[in-house]
PDB file of C-alpha atoms in Angstrom:
ATOM      1  CA  ASP A 922       4.700  17.002  14.545  1.00 85.00           C
ATOM      2  CA  SER A 923       4.162  19.963  12.200  1.00 86.00           C
ATOM      3  CA  GLY A 924       0.365  19.769  12.278  1.00 93.00           C
ATOM      4  CA  VAL A 925       0.203  19.061   8.542  1.00 97.00           C
ATOM      5  CA  THR A 926      -1.191  15.640   7.703  1.00 97.00           C
ATOM      6  CA  GLN A 927      -0.819  13.663   4.513  1.00 98.00           C
ATOM      7  CA  THR A 928      -2.423  10.437   3.396  1.00 97.00           C
ATOM      8  CA  PRO A 929      -1.551   7.835   2.419  1.00 97.00           C
ATOM      9  CA  LYS A 930       1.993   7.441   3.747  1.00 97.00           C
ATOM     10  CA  HIS A 931       2.924   4.934   1.097  1.00 97.00           C
ATOM     11  CA  LEU A 932       1.458   4.168  -2.297  1.00 97.00           C
ATOM     12  CA  ILE A 933       2.488   1.462  -4.727  1.00 98.00           C
ATOM     13  CA  THR A 934       0.877   1.424  -8.132  1.00 97.00           C
ATOM     14  CA  ALA A 935       1.506   0.498 -11.748  1.00 98.00           C
ATOM     15  CA  THR A 936       2.397   2.575 -14.773  1.00 98.00           C
ATOM     16  CA  GLY A 937      -0.567   4.177 -16.458  1.00 97.00           C
ATOM     17  CA  GLN A 938      -2.604   4.358 -13.272  1.00 98.00           C
ATOM     18  CA  ARG A 939      -4.010   7.379 -11.473  1.00 98.00           C
ATOM     19  CA  VAL A 940      -3.593   8.220  -7.789  1.00 98.00           C
ATOM     20  CA  THR A 941      -4.762  10.945  -5.426  1.00 98.00           C
ATOM     21  CA  LEU A 942      -2.657  12.301  -2.591  1.00 98.00           C
ATOM     22  CA  ARG A 943      -4.381  14.153   0.215  1.00 98.00           C
ATOM     23  CA  CYS A 944      -3.167  16.924   2.487  1.00 98.00           C
ATOM     24  CA  SER A 945      -4.712  18.689   5.476  1.00 98.00           C
ATOM     25  CA  PRO A 946      -2.973  21.925   6.420  1.00 96.00           C
ATOM     26  CA  ARG A 947      -2.300  23.183   9.925  1.00 95.00           C
ATOM     27  CA  SER A 948      -5.308  24.710  11.607  1.00 93.00           C
ATOM     28  CA  GLY A 949      -5.686  28.291  10.392  1.00 90.00           C
ATOM     29  CA  ASP A 950      -3.271  28.018   7.475  1.00 92.00           C
ATOM     30  CA  LEU A 951      -4.693  29.187   4.169  1.00 91.00           C
ATOM     31  CA  SER A 952      -1.861  28.295   1.790  1.00 92.00           C
ATOM     32  CA  VAL A 953      -0.995  24.796   0.683  1.00 95.00           C
ATOM     33  CA  TYR A 954       2.094  23.933  -1.336  1.00 96.00           C
ATOM     34  CA  TRP A 955       3.037  20.694  -3.062  1.00 97.00           C
ATOM     35  CA  TYR A 956       6.649  19.622  -3.555  1.00 97.00           C
ATOM     36  CA  GLN A 957       8.209  16.583  -5.195  1.00 97.00           C
ATOM     37  CA  GLN A 958      11.443  15.043  -3.921  1.00 97.00           C
ATOM     38  CA  SER A 959      13.144  12.633  -6.282  1.00 93.00           C
ATOM     39  CA  LEU A 960      16.689  11.335  -6.525  1.00 85.00           C
ATOM     40  CA  ASP A 961      17.446  12.977  -9.847  1.00 82.00           C
ATOM     41  CA  GLN A 962      15.508  16.241  -9.499  1.00 83.00           C
ATOM     42  CA  GLY A 963      15.901  17.001  -5.808  1.00 89.00           C
ATOM     43  CA  LEU A 964      13.184  19.002  -4.060  1.00 94.00           C
ATOM     44  CA  GLN A 965      10.983  20.827  -6.534  1.00 95.00           C
ATOM     45  CA  PHE A 966       7.981  23.073  -6.082  1.00 95.00           C
ATOM     46  CA  LEU A 967       4.920  21.876  -7.953  1.00 96.00           C
ATOM     47  CA  ILE A 968       1.979  24.123  -7.149  1.00 96.00           C
ATOM     48  CA  GLN A 969       0.482  26.419  -4.522  1.00 94.00           C
ATOM     49  CA  TYR A 970      -3.105  27.080  -3.509  1.00 94.00           C
ATOM     50  CA  TYR A 971      -4.320  29.924  -1.354  1.00 91.00           C
ATOM     51  CA  ASN A 972      -7.784  29.823   0.164  1.00 91.00           C
ATOM     52  CA  GLY A 973      -9.124  27.614  -2.599  1.00 93.00           C
ATOM     53  CA  GLU A 974      -7.491  29.292  -5.566  1.00 93.00           C
ATOM     54  CA  GLU A 975      -4.357  28.436  -7.492  1.00 93.00           C
ATOM     55  CA  ARG A 976      -1.646  30.958  -6.615  1.00 90.00           C
ATOM     56  CA  ALA A 977       1.526  29.717  -8.309  1.00 90.00           C
ATOM     57  CA  LYS A 978       2.711  26.904 -10.541  1.00 92.00           C
ATOM     58  CA  GLY A 979       6.130  25.375 -10.698  1.00 92.00           C
ATOM     59  CA  ASN A 980       7.465  22.366 -12.539  1.00 84.00           C
ATOM     60  CA  ILE A 981       4.186  20.503 -12.533  1.00 93.00           C
ATOM     61  CA  LEU A 982       3.496  18.120 -15.378  1.00 94.00           C
ATOM     62  CA  GLU A 983       0.268  18.371 -17.354  1.00 96.00           C
ATOM     63  CA  ARG A 984      -0.573  14.861 -16.130  1.00 97.00           C
ATOM     64  CA  PHE A 985      -0.673  16.265 -12.603  1.00 97.00           C
ATOM     65  CA  SER A 986      -3.391  18.463 -11.169  1.00 97.00           C
ATOM     66  CA  ALA A 987      -4.373  19.751  -7.768  1.00 97.00           C
ATOM     67  CA  GLN A 988      -7.164  21.510  -5.992  1.00 97.00           C
ATOM     68  CA  GLN A 989      -7.954  22.999  -2.614  1.00 97.00           C
ATOM     69  CA  PHE A 990     -11.396  22.481  -1.156  1.00 97.00           C
ATOM     70  CA  PRO A 991     -13.555  24.841   0.949  1.00 96.00           C
ATOM     71  CA  ASP A 992     -12.352  23.149   4.138  1.00 95.00           C
ATOM     72  CA  LEU A 993      -8.815  23.988   2.916  1.00 95.00           C
ATOM     73  CA  HIS A 994      -7.614  20.441   2.489  1.00 97.00           C
ATOM     74  CA  SER A 995      -5.873  19.797  -0.803  1.00 98.00           C
ATOM     75  CA  GLU A 996      -5.525  16.914  -3.195  1.00 98.00           C
ATOM     76  CA  LEU A 997      -2.829  16.239  -5.747  1.00 98.00           C
ATOM     77  CA  ASN A 998      -3.920  14.028  -8.623  1.00 98.00           C
ATOM     78  CA  LEU A 999      -1.300  12.167 -10.621  1.00 98.00           C
ATOM     79  CA  SER A1000      -2.446  10.385 -13.779  1.00 97.00           C
ATOM     80  CA  SER A1001      -0.928   8.241 -16.525  1.00 97.00           C
ATOM     81  CA  LEU A1002       1.815   7.422 -14.073  1.00 98.00           C
ATOM     82  CA  GLU A1003       5.315   6.699 -15.305  1.00 97.00           C
ATOM     83  CA  LEU A1004       8.247   5.065 -13.566  1.00 96.00           C
ATOM     84  CA  GLY A1005       9.874   8.477 -13.220  1.00 94.00           C
ATOM     85  CA  ASP A1006       6.997   9.745 -11.103  1.00 96.00           C
ATOM     86  CA  SER A1007       8.220   7.606  -8.232  1.00 97.00           C
ATOM     87  CA  ALA A1008       9.126  10.120  -5.527  1.00 97.00           C
ATOM     88  CA  LEU A1009       8.310  11.521  -2.126  1.00 97.00           C
ATOM     89  CA  TYR A1010       5.532  14.079  -2.387  1.00 98.00           C
ATOM     90  CA  PHE A1011       5.344  16.706   0.315  1.00 98.00           C
ATOM     91  CA  CYS A1012       2.574  19.049   1.229  1.00 97.00           C
ATOM     92  CA  ALA A1013       3.376  22.192   3.198  1.00 96.00           C
ATOM     93  CA  SER A1014       1.161  24.896   4.618  1.00 95.00           C
ATOM     94  CA  SER A1015       1.546  28.456   5.837  1.00 91.00           C
ATOM     95  CA  PHE A1016      -0.481  31.263   7.319  1.00 86.00           C
ATOM     96  CA  PRO A1017      -0.289  34.580   5.507  1.00 74.00           C
ATOM     97  CA  HIS A1018       1.111  37.297   7.746  1.00 62.00           C
ATOM     98  CA  GLY A1019       2.413  39.686   5.147  1.00 61.00           C
ATOM     99  CA  SER A1020       5.546  38.287   3.667  1.00 64.00           C
ATOM    100  CA  GLY A1021       7.917  35.372   3.799  1.00 68.00           C
ATOM    101  CA  GLU A1022       5.822  33.180   6.001  1.00 82.00           C
ATOM    102  CA  THR A1023       7.367  29.898   7.092  1.00 88.00           C
ATOM    103  CA  GLN A1024       6.144  26.739   5.440  1.00 93.00           C
ATOM    104  CA  TYR A1025       5.532  23.695   7.603  1.00 94.00           C
ATOM    105  CA  PHE A1026       5.810  20.330   5.945  1.00 97.00           C
ATOM    106  CA  GLY A1027       3.760  17.188   6.298  1.00 97.00           C
ATOM    107  CA  PRO A1028       5.364  13.748   6.598  1.00 96.00           C
ATOM    108  CA  GLY A1029       5.080  13.110   2.869  1.00 97.00           C
ATOM    109  CA  THR A1030       3.574  10.418   0.671  1.00 98.00           C
ATOM    110  CA  ARG A1031       6.035   7.952  -0.782  1.00 97.00           C
ATOM    111  CA  LEU A1032       4.904   6.915  -4.261  1.00 98.00           C
ATOM    112  CA  LEU A1033       6.366   3.935  -6.022  1.00 97.00           C
ATOM    113  CA  VAL A1034       5.348   3.299  -9.617  1.00 97.00           C
ATOM    114  CA  LEU A1035       6.135  -0.197 -10.858  1.00 96.00           C
TER     115      LEU A1035
ATOM    116  CA  ALA B1236      15.516  32.539 -11.603  1.00 74.00           C
ATOM    117  CA  GLN B1237      16.986  32.050  -8.184  1.00 81.00           C
ATOM    118  CA  THR B1238      19.437  29.236  -7.593  1.00 92.00           C
ATOM    119  CA  VAL B1239      20.696  27.755  -4.349  1.00 96.00           C
ATOM    120  CA  THR B1240      23.970  25.842  -4.136  1.00 97.00           C
ATOM    121  CA  GLN B1241      25.213  23.585  -1.375  1.00 97.00           C
ATOM    122  CA  SER B1242      28.725  22.563  -2.328  1.00 95.00           C
ATOM    123  CA  GLN B1243      29.221  19.938   0.384  1.00 96.00           C
ATOM    124  CA  PRO B1244      27.285  16.758  -0.447  1.00 96.00           C
ATOM    125  CA  GLU B1245      28.457  15.061   2.756  1.00 97.00           C
ATOM    126  CA  MET B1246      29.991  16.107   6.050  1.00 97.00           C
ATOM    127  CA  SER B1247      30.737  14.421   9.330  1.00 97.00           C
ATOM    128  CA  VAL B1248      31.438  15.695  12.832  1.00 98.00           C
ATOM    129  CA  GLN B1249      32.185  14.208  16.215  1.00 98.00           C
ATOM    130  CA  GLU B1250      29.571  14.448  18.903  1.00 98.00           C
ATOM    131  CA  ALA B1251      29.846  17.681  20.940  1.00 97.00           C
ATOM    132  CA  GLU B1252      31.898  19.422  18.263  1.00 98.00           C
ATOM    133  CA  THR B1253      30.905  22.286  15.990  1.00 98.00           C
ATOM    134  CA  VAL B1254      30.239  22.019  12.273  1.00 98.00           C
ATOM    135  CA  THR B1255      29.390  24.576   9.588  1.00 98.00           C
ATOM    136  CA  LEU B1256      27.349  23.821   6.486  1.00 98.00           C
ATOM    137  CA  SER B1257      27.693  26.111   3.478  1.00 98.00           C
ATOM    138  CA  CYS B1258      25.072  27.580   1.195  1.00 98.00           C
ATOM    139  CA  THR B1259      25.288  30.177  -1.535  1.00 98.00           C
ATOM    140  CA  TYR B1260      22.490  31.594  -3.608  1.00 97.00           C
ATOM    141  CA  ASP B1261      22.038  33.745  -6.650  1.00 95.00           C
ATOM    142  CA  THR B1262      19.392  36.426  -6.859  1.00 91.00           C
ATOM    143  CA  SER B1263      18.915  39.965  -8.079  1.00 89.00           C
ATOM    144  CA  GLU B1264      16.330  40.625  -5.384  1.00 87.00           C
ATOM    145  CA  ASN B1265      17.008  42.788  -2.372  1.00 88.00           C
ATOM    146  CA  ASN B1266      14.228  41.492  -0.146  1.00 88.00           C
ATOM    147  CA  TYR B1267      14.011  37.753   0.430  1.00 91.00           C
ATOM    148  CA  TYR B1268      14.054  35.015   3.051  1.00 92.00           C
ATOM    149  CA  LEU B1269      16.417  32.147   3.680  1.00 95.00           C
ATOM    150  CA  PHE B1270      15.769  28.928   5.537  1.00 96.00           C
ATOM    151  CA  TRP B1271      17.525  25.801   6.693  1.00 98.00           C
ATOM    152  CA  TYR B1272      15.462  22.626   6.877  1.00 97.00           C
ATOM    153  CA  LYS B1273      16.654  19.263   8.150  1.00 97.00           C
ATOM    154  CA  GLN B1274      15.464  15.908   6.892  1.00 97.00           C
ATOM    155  CA  PRO B1275      16.323  13.034   9.263  1.00 96.00           C
ATOM    156  CA  PRO B1276      16.068   9.383   8.229  1.00 93.00           C
ATOM    157  CA  SER B1277      12.299   9.572   8.821  1.00 92.00           C
ATOM    158  CA  ARG B1278      12.246  11.881   5.743  1.00 93.00           C
ATOM    159  CA  GLN B1279      10.195  14.503   7.593  1.00 94.00           C
ATOM    160  CA  MET B1280      11.158  18.083   6.619  1.00 96.00           C
ATOM    161  CA  ILE B1281      11.782  20.096   9.777  1.00 96.00           C
ATOM    162  CA  LEU B1282      12.445  23.830   9.927  1.00 95.00           C
ATOM    163  CA  VAL B1283      15.736  24.609  11.629  1.00 97.00           C
ATOM    164  CA  ILE B1284      16.118  28.353  11.234  1.00 96.00           C
ATOM    165  CA  ARG B1285      14.942  31.317   9.201  1.00 94.00           C
ATOM    166  CA  GLN B1286      16.604  34.597   8.180  1.00 94.00           C
ATOM    167  CA  GLU B1287      15.090  37.756   6.728  1.00 91.00           C
ATOM    168  CA  ALA B1288      17.443  39.441   4.250  1.00 91.00           C
ATOM    169  CA  TYR B1289      16.624  42.915   5.538  1.00 88.00           C
ATOM    170  CA  LYS B1290      17.837  42.002   9.028  1.00 87.00           C
ATOM    171  CA  GLN B1291      21.551  42.389   9.585  1.00 84.00           C
ATOM    172  CA  GLN B1292      21.512  40.342  12.767  1.00 90.00           C
ATOM    173  CA  ASN B1293      22.192  36.654  12.247  1.00 93.00           C
ATOM    174  CA  ALA B1294      19.382  34.333  13.348  1.00 92.00           C
ATOM    175  CA  THR B1295      19.968  31.932  16.231  1.00 93.00           C
ATOM    176  CA  GLU B1296      17.911  29.007  17.524  1.00 92.00           C
ATOM    177  CA  ASN B1297      19.521  27.287  20.491  1.00 95.00           C
ATOM    178  CA  ARG B1298      22.539  25.359  19.128  1.00 97.00           C
ATOM    179  CA  PHE B1299      21.873  26.480  15.564  1.00 97.00           C
ATOM    180  CA  SER B1300      23.021  29.807  14.169  1.00 97.00           C
ATOM    181  CA  VAL B1301      23.625  31.272  10.755  1.00 97.00           C
ATOM    182  CA  ASN B1302      26.272  33.446   9.209  1.00 97.00           C
ATOM    183  CA  PHE B1303      24.394  35.573   6.697  1.00 96.00           C
ATOM    184  CA  GLN B1304      26.615  37.525   4.324  1.00 95.00           C
ATOM    185  CA  LYS B1305      24.240  39.388   2.017  1.00 94.00           C
ATOM    186  CA  ALA B1306      26.853  40.937  -0.255  1.00 94.00           C
ATOM    187  CA  ALA B1307      28.528  37.587  -0.758  1.00 95.00           C
ATOM    188  CA  LYS B1308      25.139  35.837  -1.078  1.00 96.00           C
ATOM    189  CA  SER B1309      26.203  33.313   1.491  1.00 97.00           C
ATOM    190  CA  PHE B1310      24.104  31.681   4.199  1.00 97.00           C
ATOM    191  CA  SER B1311      25.955  29.104   6.288  1.00 98.00           C
ATOM    192  CA  LEU B1312      24.561  27.084   9.180  1.00 98.00           C
ATOM    193  CA  LYS B1313      26.615  26.465  12.311  1.00 98.00           C
ATOM    194  CA  ILE B1314      25.665  23.635  14.612  1.00 98.00           C
ATOM    195  CA  SER B1315      27.290  23.794  18.028  1.00 98.00           C
ATOM    196  CA  ASP B1316      27.607  20.918  20.485  1.00 97.00           C
ATOM    197  CA  SER B1317      26.556  18.442  17.797  1.00 98.00           C
ATOM    198  CA  GLN B1318      24.289  15.632  18.922  1.00 97.00           C
ATOM    199  CA  LEU B1319      23.584  12.232  17.413  1.00 97.00           C
ATOM    200  CA  GLY B1320      20.052  13.404  16.656  1.00 96.00           C
ATOM    201  CA  ASP B1321      21.451  16.090  14.370  1.00 97.00           C
ATOM    202  CA  THR B1322      22.320  13.398  11.827  1.00 97.00           C
ATOM    203  CA  ALA B1323      20.203  14.341   8.814  1.00 97.00           C
ATOM    204  CA  MET B1324      20.158  15.837   5.357  1.00 97.00           C
ATOM    205  CA  TYR B1325      20.199  19.614   5.597  1.00 98.00           C
ATOM    206  CA  PHE B1326      18.624  21.764   2.917  1.00 98.00           C
ATOM    207  CA  CYS B1327      19.144  25.460   2.369  1.00 98.00           C
ATOM    208  CA  ALA B1328      16.127  27.205   0.842  1.00 96.00           C
ATOM    209  CA  PHE B1329      15.347  30.600  -0.677  1.00 95.00           C
ATOM    210  CA  MET B1330      12.041  32.425  -0.774  1.00 92.00           C
ATOM    211  CA  LYS B1331      11.237  35.606  -2.651  1.00 86.00           C
ATOM    212  CA  PRO B1332       8.202  37.577  -1.525  1.00 76.00           C
ATOM    213  CA  PRO B1333       5.341  38.418  -2.090  1.00 68.00           C
ATOM    214  CA  SER B1334       3.349  36.777   0.554  1.00 55.00           C
ATOM    215  CA  GLY B1335       3.113  33.053   0.111  1.00 61.00           C
ATOM    216  CA  SER B1336       5.885  32.116  -2.183  1.00 82.00           C
ATOM    217  CA  ARG B1337       7.588  28.935  -3.278  1.00 90.00           C
ATOM    218  CA  LEU B1338      10.775  27.647  -1.718  1.00 94.00           C
ATOM    219  CA  THR B1339      13.777  26.994  -3.937  1.00 94.00           C
ATOM    220  CA  PHE B1340      15.993  24.338  -2.390  1.00 96.00           C
ATOM    221  CA  GLY B1341      19.649  23.482  -2.666  1.00 96.00           C
ATOM    222  CA  GLU B1342      20.845  19.956  -3.308  1.00 96.00           C
ATOM    223  CA  GLY B1343      21.322  19.197   0.371  1.00 96.00           C
ATOM    224  CA  THR B1344      24.220  18.248   2.653  1.00 97.00           C
ATOM    225  CA  GLN B1345      24.181  14.905   4.431  1.00 97.00           C
ATOM    226  CA  LEU B1346      25.525  15.438   7.937  1.00 98.00           C
ATOM    227  CA  THR B1347      26.592  12.505  10.058  1.00 98.00           C
ATOM    228  CA  VAL B1348      27.325  12.983  13.752  1.00 97.00           C
ATOM    229  CA  ASN B1349      29.667  10.298  15.031  1.00 97.00           C
ATOM    230  CA  PRO B1350      29.770   9.139  18.674  1.00 96.00           C
TER     231      PRO B1350
END
């Protein structure tokens, strides 16, 4: 158990819908990262938040957005869902100790868009 | 942009034997970090080992060790005394500082440990 929690574990929805994925980082960690794992794209970085503020953006679609709240939990919002958004979405967290800190991953949310 | 390549999509090994997974990367940076993560059938991403590029000594964690060749941009993972529980997808990952930076992953190598 990494200490990172994600809810829900599984999500089945229809095209055009909107969903919210939730992540709670390890106690004390200030950074939260979101990654998408799909069959065709592999593991891709989406976005990072640090202590409530957006720090870096990767290959995140405009239909997707995220935020980190004062209690440091984070939510990833996916809207106007398409079949291709079906994937495993991971949240990871880390504690800043200067450079190259290790990221610990949650169990993931498996999204299926029908 | 950095790229990470794992040229072995699948590998298998007999229980108790040793296996080496390959990873190469491309970067113009001098300071960076490399990681191996494993993803068992549960799909959980689990850190296996980490290497700082500025350290010449290869990292070791119990049965897992790396062969880090900075000039060749190679970062292989050796698993000794393979166990059935080592069966998983293994991902090599690259991180470029500054503090708090994204991971760039390779395509993964599916390792099967046979009894």
